[in-house]
Coordinates of C-alpha atoms in Angstrom, one line a residue:
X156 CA 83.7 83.6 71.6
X157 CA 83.1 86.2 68.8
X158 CA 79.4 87.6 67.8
X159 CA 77.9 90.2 65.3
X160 CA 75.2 92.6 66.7
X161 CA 72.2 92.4 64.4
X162 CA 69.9 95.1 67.0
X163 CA 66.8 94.4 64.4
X164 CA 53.3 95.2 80.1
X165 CA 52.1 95.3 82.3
X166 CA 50.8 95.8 85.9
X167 CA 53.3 94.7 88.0
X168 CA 53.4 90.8 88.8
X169 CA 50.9 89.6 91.2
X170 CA 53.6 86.9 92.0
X171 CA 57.5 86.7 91.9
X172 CA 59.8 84.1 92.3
X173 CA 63.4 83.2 91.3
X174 CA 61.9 80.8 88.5
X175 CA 60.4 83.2 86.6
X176 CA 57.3 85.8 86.7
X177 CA 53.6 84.6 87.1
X178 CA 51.4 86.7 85.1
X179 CA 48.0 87.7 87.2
X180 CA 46.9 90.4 85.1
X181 CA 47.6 92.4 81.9
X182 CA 50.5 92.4 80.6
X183 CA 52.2 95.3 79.0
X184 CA 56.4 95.7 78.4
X185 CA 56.3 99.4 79.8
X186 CA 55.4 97.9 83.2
X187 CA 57.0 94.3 83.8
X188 CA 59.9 94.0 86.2
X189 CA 62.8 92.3 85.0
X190 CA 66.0 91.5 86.8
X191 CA 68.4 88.7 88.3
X192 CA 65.8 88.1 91.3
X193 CA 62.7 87.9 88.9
X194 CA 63.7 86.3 85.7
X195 CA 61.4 86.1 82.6
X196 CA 61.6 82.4 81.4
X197 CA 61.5 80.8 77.8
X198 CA 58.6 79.6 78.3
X199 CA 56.8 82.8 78.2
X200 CA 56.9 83.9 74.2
X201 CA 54.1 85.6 73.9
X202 CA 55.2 88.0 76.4
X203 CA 58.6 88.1 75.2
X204 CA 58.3 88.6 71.9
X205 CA 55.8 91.4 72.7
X206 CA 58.4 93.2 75.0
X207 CA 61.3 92.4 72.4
X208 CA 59.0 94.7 70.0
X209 CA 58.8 97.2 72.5
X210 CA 62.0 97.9 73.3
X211 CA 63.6 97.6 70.1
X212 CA 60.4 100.6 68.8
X213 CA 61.9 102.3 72.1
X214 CA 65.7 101.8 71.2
X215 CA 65.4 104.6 68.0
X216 CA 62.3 106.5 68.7
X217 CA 62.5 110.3 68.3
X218 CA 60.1 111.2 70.9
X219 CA 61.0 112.2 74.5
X220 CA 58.1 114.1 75.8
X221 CA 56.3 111.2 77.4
X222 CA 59.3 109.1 78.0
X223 CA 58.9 107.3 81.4
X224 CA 61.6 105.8 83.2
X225 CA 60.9 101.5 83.5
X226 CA 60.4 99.9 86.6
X227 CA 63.3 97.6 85.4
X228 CA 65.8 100.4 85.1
X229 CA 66.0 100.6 88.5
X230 CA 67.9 97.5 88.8
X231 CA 69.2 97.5 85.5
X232 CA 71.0 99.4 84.3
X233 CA 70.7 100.7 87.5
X234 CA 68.9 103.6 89.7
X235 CA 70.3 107.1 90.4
X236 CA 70.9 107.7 94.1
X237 CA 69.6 109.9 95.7
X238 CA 70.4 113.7 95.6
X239 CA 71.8 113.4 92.2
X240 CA 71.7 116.7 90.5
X241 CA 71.4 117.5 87.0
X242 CA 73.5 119.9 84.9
X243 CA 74.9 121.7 81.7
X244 CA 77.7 120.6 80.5
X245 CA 80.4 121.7 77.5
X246 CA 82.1 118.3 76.5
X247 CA 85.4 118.7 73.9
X248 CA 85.2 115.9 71.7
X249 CA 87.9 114.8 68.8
X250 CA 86.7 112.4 66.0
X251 CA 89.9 111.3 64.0
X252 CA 89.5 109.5 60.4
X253 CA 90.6 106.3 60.1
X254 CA 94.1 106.9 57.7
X255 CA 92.6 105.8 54.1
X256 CA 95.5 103.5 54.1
X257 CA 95.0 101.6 57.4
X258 CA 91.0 101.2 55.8
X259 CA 91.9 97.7 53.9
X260 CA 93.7 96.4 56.7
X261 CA 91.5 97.4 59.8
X262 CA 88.2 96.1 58.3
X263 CA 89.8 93.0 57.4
X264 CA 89.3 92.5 61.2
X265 CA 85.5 91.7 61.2
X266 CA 85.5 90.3 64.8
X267 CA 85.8 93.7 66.0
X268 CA 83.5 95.7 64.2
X269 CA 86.0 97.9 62.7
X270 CA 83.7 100.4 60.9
X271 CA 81.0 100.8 63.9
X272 CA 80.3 104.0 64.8
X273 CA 82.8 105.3 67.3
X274 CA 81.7 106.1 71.0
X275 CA 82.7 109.0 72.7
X276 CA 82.4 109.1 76.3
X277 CA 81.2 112.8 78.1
X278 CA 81.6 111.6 81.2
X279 CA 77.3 112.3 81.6
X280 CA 75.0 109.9 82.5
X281 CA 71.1 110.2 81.7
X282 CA 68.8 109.0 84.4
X283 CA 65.9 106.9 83.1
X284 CA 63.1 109.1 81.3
X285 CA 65.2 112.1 81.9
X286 CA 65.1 114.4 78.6
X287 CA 68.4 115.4 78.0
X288 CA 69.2 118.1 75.9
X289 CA 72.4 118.3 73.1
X290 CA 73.1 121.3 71.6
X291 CA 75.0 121.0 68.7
X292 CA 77.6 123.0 66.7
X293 CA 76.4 123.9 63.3
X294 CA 78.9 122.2 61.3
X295 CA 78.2 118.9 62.9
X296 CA 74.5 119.2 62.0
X297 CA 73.6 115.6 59.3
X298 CA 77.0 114.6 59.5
X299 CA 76.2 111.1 60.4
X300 CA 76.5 112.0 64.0
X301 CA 74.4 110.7 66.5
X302 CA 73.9 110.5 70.4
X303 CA 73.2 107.5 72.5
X304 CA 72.4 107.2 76.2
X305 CA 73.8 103.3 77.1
X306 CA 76.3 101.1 76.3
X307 CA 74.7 97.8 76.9
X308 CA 74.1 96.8 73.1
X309 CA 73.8 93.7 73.5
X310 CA 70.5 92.4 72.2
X311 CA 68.6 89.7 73.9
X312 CA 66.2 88.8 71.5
X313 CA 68.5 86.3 69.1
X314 CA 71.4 84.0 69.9
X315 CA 71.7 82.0 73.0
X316 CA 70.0 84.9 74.9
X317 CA 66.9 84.3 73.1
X318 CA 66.9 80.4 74.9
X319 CA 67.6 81.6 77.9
X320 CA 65.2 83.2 80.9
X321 CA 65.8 87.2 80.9
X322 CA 68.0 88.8 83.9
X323 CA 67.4 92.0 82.1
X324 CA 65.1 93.6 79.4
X325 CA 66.5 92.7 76.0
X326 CA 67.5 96.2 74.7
X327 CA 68.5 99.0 77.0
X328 CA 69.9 101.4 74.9
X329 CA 68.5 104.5 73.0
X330 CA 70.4 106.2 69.4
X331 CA 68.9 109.4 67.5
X332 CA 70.7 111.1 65.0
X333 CA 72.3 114.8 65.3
X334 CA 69.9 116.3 62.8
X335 CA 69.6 119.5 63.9
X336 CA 70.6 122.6 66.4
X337 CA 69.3 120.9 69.5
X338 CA 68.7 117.2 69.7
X339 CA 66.5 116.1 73.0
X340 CA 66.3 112.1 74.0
X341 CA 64.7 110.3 76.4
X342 CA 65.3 106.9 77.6
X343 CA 63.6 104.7 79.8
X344 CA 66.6 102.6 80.9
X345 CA 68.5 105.4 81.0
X346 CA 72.5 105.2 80.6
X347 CA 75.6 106.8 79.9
X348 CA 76.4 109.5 77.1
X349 CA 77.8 109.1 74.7
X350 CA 78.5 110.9 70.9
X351 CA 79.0 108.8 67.7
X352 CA 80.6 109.1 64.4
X353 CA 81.7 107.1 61.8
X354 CA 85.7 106.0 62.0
X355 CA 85.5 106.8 57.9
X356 CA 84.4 110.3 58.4
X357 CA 86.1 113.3 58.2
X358 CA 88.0 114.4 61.4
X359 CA 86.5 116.8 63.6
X360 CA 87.2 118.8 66.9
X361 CA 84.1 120.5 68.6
X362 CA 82.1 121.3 71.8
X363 CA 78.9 120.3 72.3
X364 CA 76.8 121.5 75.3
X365 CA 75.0 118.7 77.2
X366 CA 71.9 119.5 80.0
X367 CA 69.6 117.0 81.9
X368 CA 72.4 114.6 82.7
X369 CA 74.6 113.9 85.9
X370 CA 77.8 113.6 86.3
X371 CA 79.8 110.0 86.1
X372 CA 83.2 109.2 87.4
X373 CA 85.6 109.3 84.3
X374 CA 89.2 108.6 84.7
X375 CA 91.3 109.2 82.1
X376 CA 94.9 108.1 82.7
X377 CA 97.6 110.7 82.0
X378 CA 94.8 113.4 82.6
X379 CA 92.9 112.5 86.0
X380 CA 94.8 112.9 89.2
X381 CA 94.1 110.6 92.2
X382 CA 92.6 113.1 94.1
X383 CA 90.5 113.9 91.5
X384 CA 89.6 110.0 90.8
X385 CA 88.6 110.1 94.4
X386 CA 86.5 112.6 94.9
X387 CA 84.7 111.6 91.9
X388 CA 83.7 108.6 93.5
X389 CA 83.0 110.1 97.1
X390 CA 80.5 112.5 95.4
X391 CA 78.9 110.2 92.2
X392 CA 75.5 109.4 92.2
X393 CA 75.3 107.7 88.6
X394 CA 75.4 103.7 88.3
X395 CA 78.0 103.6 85.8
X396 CA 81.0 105.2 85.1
X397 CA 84.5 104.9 82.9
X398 CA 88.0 103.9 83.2
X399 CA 90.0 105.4 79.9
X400 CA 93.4 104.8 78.3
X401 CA 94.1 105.3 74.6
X402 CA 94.2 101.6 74.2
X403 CA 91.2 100.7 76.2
X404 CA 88.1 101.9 78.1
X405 CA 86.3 99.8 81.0
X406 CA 82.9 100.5 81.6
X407 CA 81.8 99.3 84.8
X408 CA 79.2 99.9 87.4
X409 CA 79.6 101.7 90.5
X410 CA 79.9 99.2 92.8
X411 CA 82.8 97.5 91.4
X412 CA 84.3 101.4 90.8
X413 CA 84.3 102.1 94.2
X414 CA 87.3 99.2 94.5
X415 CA 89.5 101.0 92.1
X416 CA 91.9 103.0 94.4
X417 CA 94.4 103.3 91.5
X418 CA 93.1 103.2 88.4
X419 CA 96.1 104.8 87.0
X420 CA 98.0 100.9 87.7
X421 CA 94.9 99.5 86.6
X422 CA 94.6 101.2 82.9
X423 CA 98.6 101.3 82.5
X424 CA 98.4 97.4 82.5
X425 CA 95.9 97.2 80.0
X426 CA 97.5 99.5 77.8
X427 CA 100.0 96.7 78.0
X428 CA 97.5 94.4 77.2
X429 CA 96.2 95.7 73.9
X430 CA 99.4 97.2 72.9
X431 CA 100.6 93.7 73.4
X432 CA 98.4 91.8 71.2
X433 CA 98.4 94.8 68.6
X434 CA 102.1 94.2 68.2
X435 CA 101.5 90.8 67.9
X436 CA 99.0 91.3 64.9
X437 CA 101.4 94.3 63.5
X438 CA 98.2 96.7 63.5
X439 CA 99.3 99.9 62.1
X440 CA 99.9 102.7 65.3
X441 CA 98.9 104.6 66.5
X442 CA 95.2 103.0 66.5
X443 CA 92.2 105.4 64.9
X444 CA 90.3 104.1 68.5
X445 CA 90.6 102.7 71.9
X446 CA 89.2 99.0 72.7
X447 CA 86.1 98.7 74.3
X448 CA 85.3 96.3 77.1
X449 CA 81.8 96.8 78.8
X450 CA 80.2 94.9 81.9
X451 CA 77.0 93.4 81.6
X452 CA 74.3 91.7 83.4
X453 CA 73.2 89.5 80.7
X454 CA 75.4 89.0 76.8
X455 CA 73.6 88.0 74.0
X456 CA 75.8 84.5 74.0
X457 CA 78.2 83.4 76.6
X458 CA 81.1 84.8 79.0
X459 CA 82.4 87.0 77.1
X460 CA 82.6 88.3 73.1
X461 CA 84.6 89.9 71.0
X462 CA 83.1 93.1 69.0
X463 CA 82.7 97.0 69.5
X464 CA 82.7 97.2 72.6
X465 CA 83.8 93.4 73.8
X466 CA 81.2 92.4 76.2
X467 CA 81.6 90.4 79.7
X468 CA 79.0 88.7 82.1
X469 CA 79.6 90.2 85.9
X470 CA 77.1 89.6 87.8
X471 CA 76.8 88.6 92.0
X472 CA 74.1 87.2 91.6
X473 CA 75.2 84.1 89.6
X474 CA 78.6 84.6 90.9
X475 CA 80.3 86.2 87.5
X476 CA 82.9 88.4 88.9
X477 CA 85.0 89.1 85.8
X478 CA 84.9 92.7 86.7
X479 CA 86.5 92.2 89.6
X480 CA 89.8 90.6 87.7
X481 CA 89.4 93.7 85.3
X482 CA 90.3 96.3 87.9
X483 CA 92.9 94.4 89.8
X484 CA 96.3 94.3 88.0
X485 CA 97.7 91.4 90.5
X486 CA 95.0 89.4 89.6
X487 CA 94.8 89.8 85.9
X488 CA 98.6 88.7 85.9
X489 CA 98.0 85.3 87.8
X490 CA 97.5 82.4 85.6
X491 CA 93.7 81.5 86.2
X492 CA 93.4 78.3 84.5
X493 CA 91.0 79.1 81.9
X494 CA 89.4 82.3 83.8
X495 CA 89.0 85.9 83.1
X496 CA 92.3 87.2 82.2
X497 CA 92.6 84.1 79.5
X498 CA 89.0 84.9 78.6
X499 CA 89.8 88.7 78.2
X500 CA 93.2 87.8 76.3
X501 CA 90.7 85.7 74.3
X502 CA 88.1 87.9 72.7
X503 CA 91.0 91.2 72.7
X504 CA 92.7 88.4 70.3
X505 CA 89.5 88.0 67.9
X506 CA 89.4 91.4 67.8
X507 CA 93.1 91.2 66.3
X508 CA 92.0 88.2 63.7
X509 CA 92.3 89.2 60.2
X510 CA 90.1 86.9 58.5
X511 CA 92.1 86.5 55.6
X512 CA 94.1 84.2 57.8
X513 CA 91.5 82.6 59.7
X514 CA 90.3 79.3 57.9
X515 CA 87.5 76.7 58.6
X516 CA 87.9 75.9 61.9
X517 CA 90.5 78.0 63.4
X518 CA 88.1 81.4 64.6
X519 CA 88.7 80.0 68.3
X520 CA 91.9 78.7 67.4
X521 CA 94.1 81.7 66.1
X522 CA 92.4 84.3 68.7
X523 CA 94.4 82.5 71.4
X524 CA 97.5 83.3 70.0
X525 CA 97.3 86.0 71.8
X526 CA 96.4 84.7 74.4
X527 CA 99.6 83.1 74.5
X528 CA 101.3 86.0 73.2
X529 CA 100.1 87.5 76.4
X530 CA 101.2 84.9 78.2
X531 CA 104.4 84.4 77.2
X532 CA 104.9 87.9 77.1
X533 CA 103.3 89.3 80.2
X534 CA 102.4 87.0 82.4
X535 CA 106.0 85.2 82.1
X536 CA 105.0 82.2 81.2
X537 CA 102.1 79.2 80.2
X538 CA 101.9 77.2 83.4
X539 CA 98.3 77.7 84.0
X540 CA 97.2 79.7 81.4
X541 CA 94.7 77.2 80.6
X542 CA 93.7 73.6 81.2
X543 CA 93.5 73.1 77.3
X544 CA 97.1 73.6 76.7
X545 CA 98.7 71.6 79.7
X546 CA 101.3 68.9 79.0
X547 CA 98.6 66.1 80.1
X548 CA 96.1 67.8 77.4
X549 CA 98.1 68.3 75.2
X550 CA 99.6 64.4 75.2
X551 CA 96.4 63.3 75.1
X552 CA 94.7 65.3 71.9
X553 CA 97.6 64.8 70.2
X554 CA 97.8 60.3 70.9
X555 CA 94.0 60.2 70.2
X556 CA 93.9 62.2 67.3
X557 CA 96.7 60.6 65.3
X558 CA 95.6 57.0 66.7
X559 CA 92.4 57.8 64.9
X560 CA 94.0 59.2 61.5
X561 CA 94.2 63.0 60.8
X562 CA 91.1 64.7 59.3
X563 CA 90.3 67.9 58.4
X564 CA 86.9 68.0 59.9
X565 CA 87.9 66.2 63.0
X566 CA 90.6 69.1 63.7
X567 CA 88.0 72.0 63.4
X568 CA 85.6 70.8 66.3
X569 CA 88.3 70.8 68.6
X570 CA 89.9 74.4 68.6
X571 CA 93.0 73.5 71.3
X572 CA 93.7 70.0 68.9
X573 CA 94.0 72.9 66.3
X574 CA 96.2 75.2 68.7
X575 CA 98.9 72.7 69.1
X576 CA 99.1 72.9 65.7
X577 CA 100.0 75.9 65.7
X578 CA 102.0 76.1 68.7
X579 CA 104.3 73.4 66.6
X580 CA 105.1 76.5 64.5
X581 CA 105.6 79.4 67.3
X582 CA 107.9 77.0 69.5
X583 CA 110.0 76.0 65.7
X584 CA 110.2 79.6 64.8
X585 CA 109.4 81.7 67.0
X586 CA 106.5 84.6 67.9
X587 CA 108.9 86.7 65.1
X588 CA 108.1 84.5 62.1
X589 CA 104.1 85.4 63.1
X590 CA 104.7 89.1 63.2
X591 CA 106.2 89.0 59.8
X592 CA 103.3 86.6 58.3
X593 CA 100.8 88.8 59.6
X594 CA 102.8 92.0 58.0
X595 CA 102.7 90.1 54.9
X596 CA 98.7 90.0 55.0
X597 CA 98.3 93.6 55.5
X598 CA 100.8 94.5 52.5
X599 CA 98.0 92.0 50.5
X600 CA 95.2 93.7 51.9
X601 CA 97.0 97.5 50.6
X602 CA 98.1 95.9 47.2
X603 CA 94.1 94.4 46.6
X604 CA 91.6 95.9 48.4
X605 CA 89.4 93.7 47.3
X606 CA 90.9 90.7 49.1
X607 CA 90.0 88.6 45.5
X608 CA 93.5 86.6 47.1
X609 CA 91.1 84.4 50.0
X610 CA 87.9 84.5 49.2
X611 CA 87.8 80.5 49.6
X612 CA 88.4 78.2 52.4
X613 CA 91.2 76.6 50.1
X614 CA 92.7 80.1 49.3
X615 CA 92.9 81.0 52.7
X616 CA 94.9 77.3 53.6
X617 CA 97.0 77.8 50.8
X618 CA 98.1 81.2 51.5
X619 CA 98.7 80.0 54.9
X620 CA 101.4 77.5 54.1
X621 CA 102.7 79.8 51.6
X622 CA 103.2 82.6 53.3
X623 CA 104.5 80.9 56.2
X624 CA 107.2 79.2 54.4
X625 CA 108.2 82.3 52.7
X626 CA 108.8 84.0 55.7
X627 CA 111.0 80.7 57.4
X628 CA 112.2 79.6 54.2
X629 CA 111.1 76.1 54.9
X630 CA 108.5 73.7 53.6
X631 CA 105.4 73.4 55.7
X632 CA 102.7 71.9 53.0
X633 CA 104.1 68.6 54.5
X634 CA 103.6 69.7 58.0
X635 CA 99.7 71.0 57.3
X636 CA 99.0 67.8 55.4
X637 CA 100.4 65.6 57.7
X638 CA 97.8 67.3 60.5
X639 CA 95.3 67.0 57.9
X640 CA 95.0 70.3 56.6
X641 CA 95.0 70.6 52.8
X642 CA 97.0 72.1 50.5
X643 CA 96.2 72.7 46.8
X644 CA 98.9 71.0 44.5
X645 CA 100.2 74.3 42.3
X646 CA 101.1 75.5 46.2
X647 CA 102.7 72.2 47.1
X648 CA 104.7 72.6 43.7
X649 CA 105.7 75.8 44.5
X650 CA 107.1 74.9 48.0
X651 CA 108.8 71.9 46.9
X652 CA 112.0 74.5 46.0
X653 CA 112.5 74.9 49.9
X654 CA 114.1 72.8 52.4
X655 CA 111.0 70.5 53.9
X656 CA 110.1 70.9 57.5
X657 CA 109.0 68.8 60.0
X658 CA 108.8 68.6 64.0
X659 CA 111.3 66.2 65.5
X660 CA 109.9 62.9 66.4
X661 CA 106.1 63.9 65.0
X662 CA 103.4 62.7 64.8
X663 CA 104.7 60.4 67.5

């Protein structure tokens, strides 16, 4: 599933219950209790869209000197235990520019929010309606540099989130921008630190001194010895904390932390992971960022989704325990029929799409190439990588669909009709021939910026079968048309020099 982010009281309840909240009195946002246990139904707009207002006025204010902390903070994102001290901390941070050169290709990748402002962790966490203090070095001052206490940007008031009853408020995350010599926020969710800039800006390398917040486990993989990793968790007090690679970071909450007795296994195998599915795509290396892959109580839409930071559903309550595959490198590598490590494969993969190849109807068919990819690759092999591309499955879609007479707007409703497809090609040619078509986009992307080469559905089809033959020096217009994909006539023309191509004994 992919998504773009669009971020835009009360006395507590007389009576609770797992349905929903039963208002008995005045209602203001600054005072309701939210969470898995007391959910705030549909059913309730009035209400909603009043504490939607709220928190979105909240998530950008300036002020900080009467910031309280919410009663829902306390269950999410989470409270501070006890004794939990805070400090002053000097944090080294590096932003590195995107190359100008990579710029065409990288933001071809709209899945993954390529130009986003870039989080940098501190390894801080700021408890809820705790000022915290920045001080910032003087050549950072309005550089487009800002500071954010959360990660959980997913925003409840739109998508599928916005039919469904509320396990959490709808935006729990706070941004003000590094205007000036000292910077003080206040949130009332509270949240981890972080320090953003813009992958397009000029490169940096500077410290910035941190006060009000507590320290959260960080474990950065080359740099953090066990020892270290444990007594980090023996001693934390925040609910979050970070696992960090230079391919990925996991952000996960304390509880599932406490499992990870060697997080060095754990982020060496996702290194793997992303490294795997950026040599798939051919993305230029080294990357200008890591992956991001954040735990949540509640997504705007679905599972899991693609974006900056990709965004999974773990929650006990409703028995989501995606976090739990995350941090467990035997379990990510067991085929799972359809289950986490697919789904993470999944929305890493749309975060690889390059939309320049991705035409109607194949978004959530062309991310799970790498998903196969992975796989193939990693996981040694298909056999229950997912129920959609078994043998029995794949018989089937493929009998009924031909029975019926291929169509072009049959085959994009159904995206693993679409994958077999394109799992003709892989198996005919090989994952090779798809590493060389995707180079081919990217030298596009360099030559015309502007991408004026697939601006149109039929553009983007065309190219495909172009391209592809080019690079096996067969025909396969026949083979699209045959599944009912079109293909302009000048392209057909132009193919017609190659030798024709077609699977053996197809369409059966």
């Amino acid at each position: 599933m992919i998504k773009y982010f669009v971020p835009a009281g009360m006395l507590l309840l007389a009576a609770v219950t797992s349905r929903g909240q039963q208002v008995a009195s005045v209602v203001k946002p600054e005072n309701i209790v939210i969470h898995p246990g007391a959910t705030l139904p549909v059913k309730d707009s009035g209400l909603r869209k009043e504490i939607n207002e709220w928190c979105i006025a909240q998530s950008t204010s300036p002020a900080y000197k009467n910031i309280k902390a919410h009663p829902s903070a306390a269950y999410f994102p989470g409270a501070v235990k006890t004794g939990a001290v805070a400090e002053t901390r000097t944090v080294h941070l590096g932003h590195h520019q995107i190359p100008g050169s990579d710029v065409p290709v990288i933001s071809r990748m709209e899945y993954s929010s390529p130009l986003q402002h870039n989080l940098y962790s501190t390894g801080l966490y700021a408890p809820a309606g705790q000022v915290v203090s920045i001080r910032v070095p003087d050549s950072l001052i309005n550089r487009d540099i800002w500071v954010q206490i959360g990660v959980h940007t997913d925003y409840l008031g739109y998508w599928m989130a916005w039919e469904e009853a509320w396990r959490r408020m709808p935006m729990v995350t706070k941004r003000v921008p590094l205007n000036k010599g000292t910077v003080k926020i206040a949130s009332p969710f509270g949240g981890l630190v972080y320090i953003l800039a813009a992958p397009q800006s000029a490169g940096w390398e500077a410290d910035f001194t941190i006060s009000g917040g507590i320290a959260a486990p960080l474990f950065v993989l080359g740099k953090t010895t066990p020892a270290e990793w444990a007594e980090q968790l023996k001693s934390n007090k925040a609910p979050w904390g970070e696992l960090m690679s230079d391919k990925m970071i996991l952000t996960l909450p304390d509880t599932v932390l406490q499992k990870v007795k060697q997080p060095d296994s754990t982020m060496m195998l996702w290194n793997l992971i992303v490294a795997g599915e950026m040599e798939l795509a051919q993305i230029p290396q080294p990357v200008y960022r890591p992956q991001r892959m954040v735990i949540d109580e509640q997504l705007a839409g679905g599972a899991l989704h693609s974006g900056y930071p990709i965004m999974a559903h773990h929650s006990p309550s409703t028995h989501q325990l995606s976090a739990d595959v995350m941090i467990d490198p035997g379990r990510l590598l067991v085929p799972s029929e359809g289950g986490a490590n697919w789904g993470f494969f999944h929305e890493i993969g749309h975060n690889m799409q390059n939309l320049d190849w991705v035409f109607g109807g194949s978004t959530e068919v062309s991310c799970n190439f790498f998903s196969l990819y992975m796989f193939d690759r990693l996981v040694g092999g298909r056999n229950g990588a997912h129920p959609g591309v078994s043998n029995e499955n794949t018989k089937r879609m493929i009998q009924q669909y031909f029975q019926k007479g291929a169509d072009y707007d049959t085959w994009q409703q159904e995206p693993f009709l679409g994958l077999i497809m394109f799992r003709q090609l892989q198996e005919a040619f090989g994952w090779e021939a798809f590493k060389t078509f995707f180079r081919r986009y990217h030298e596009l992307a360099r030559k015309d910026p502007g991408g004026s080469y697939a601006k149109t559905d039929e553009q983007k089809r065309d190219l495909w079968a172009k391209i592809f033959s080019e690079v096996t020096g067969r025909n396969v217009a026949p083979f699209f048309e045959t599944w009912g994909i079109p293909v302009s006539g000048p392209v057909k023309a132009e193919l017609a020099r190659l030798p024709g191509w077609m699977p053996y004994h197809f369409p059966e």
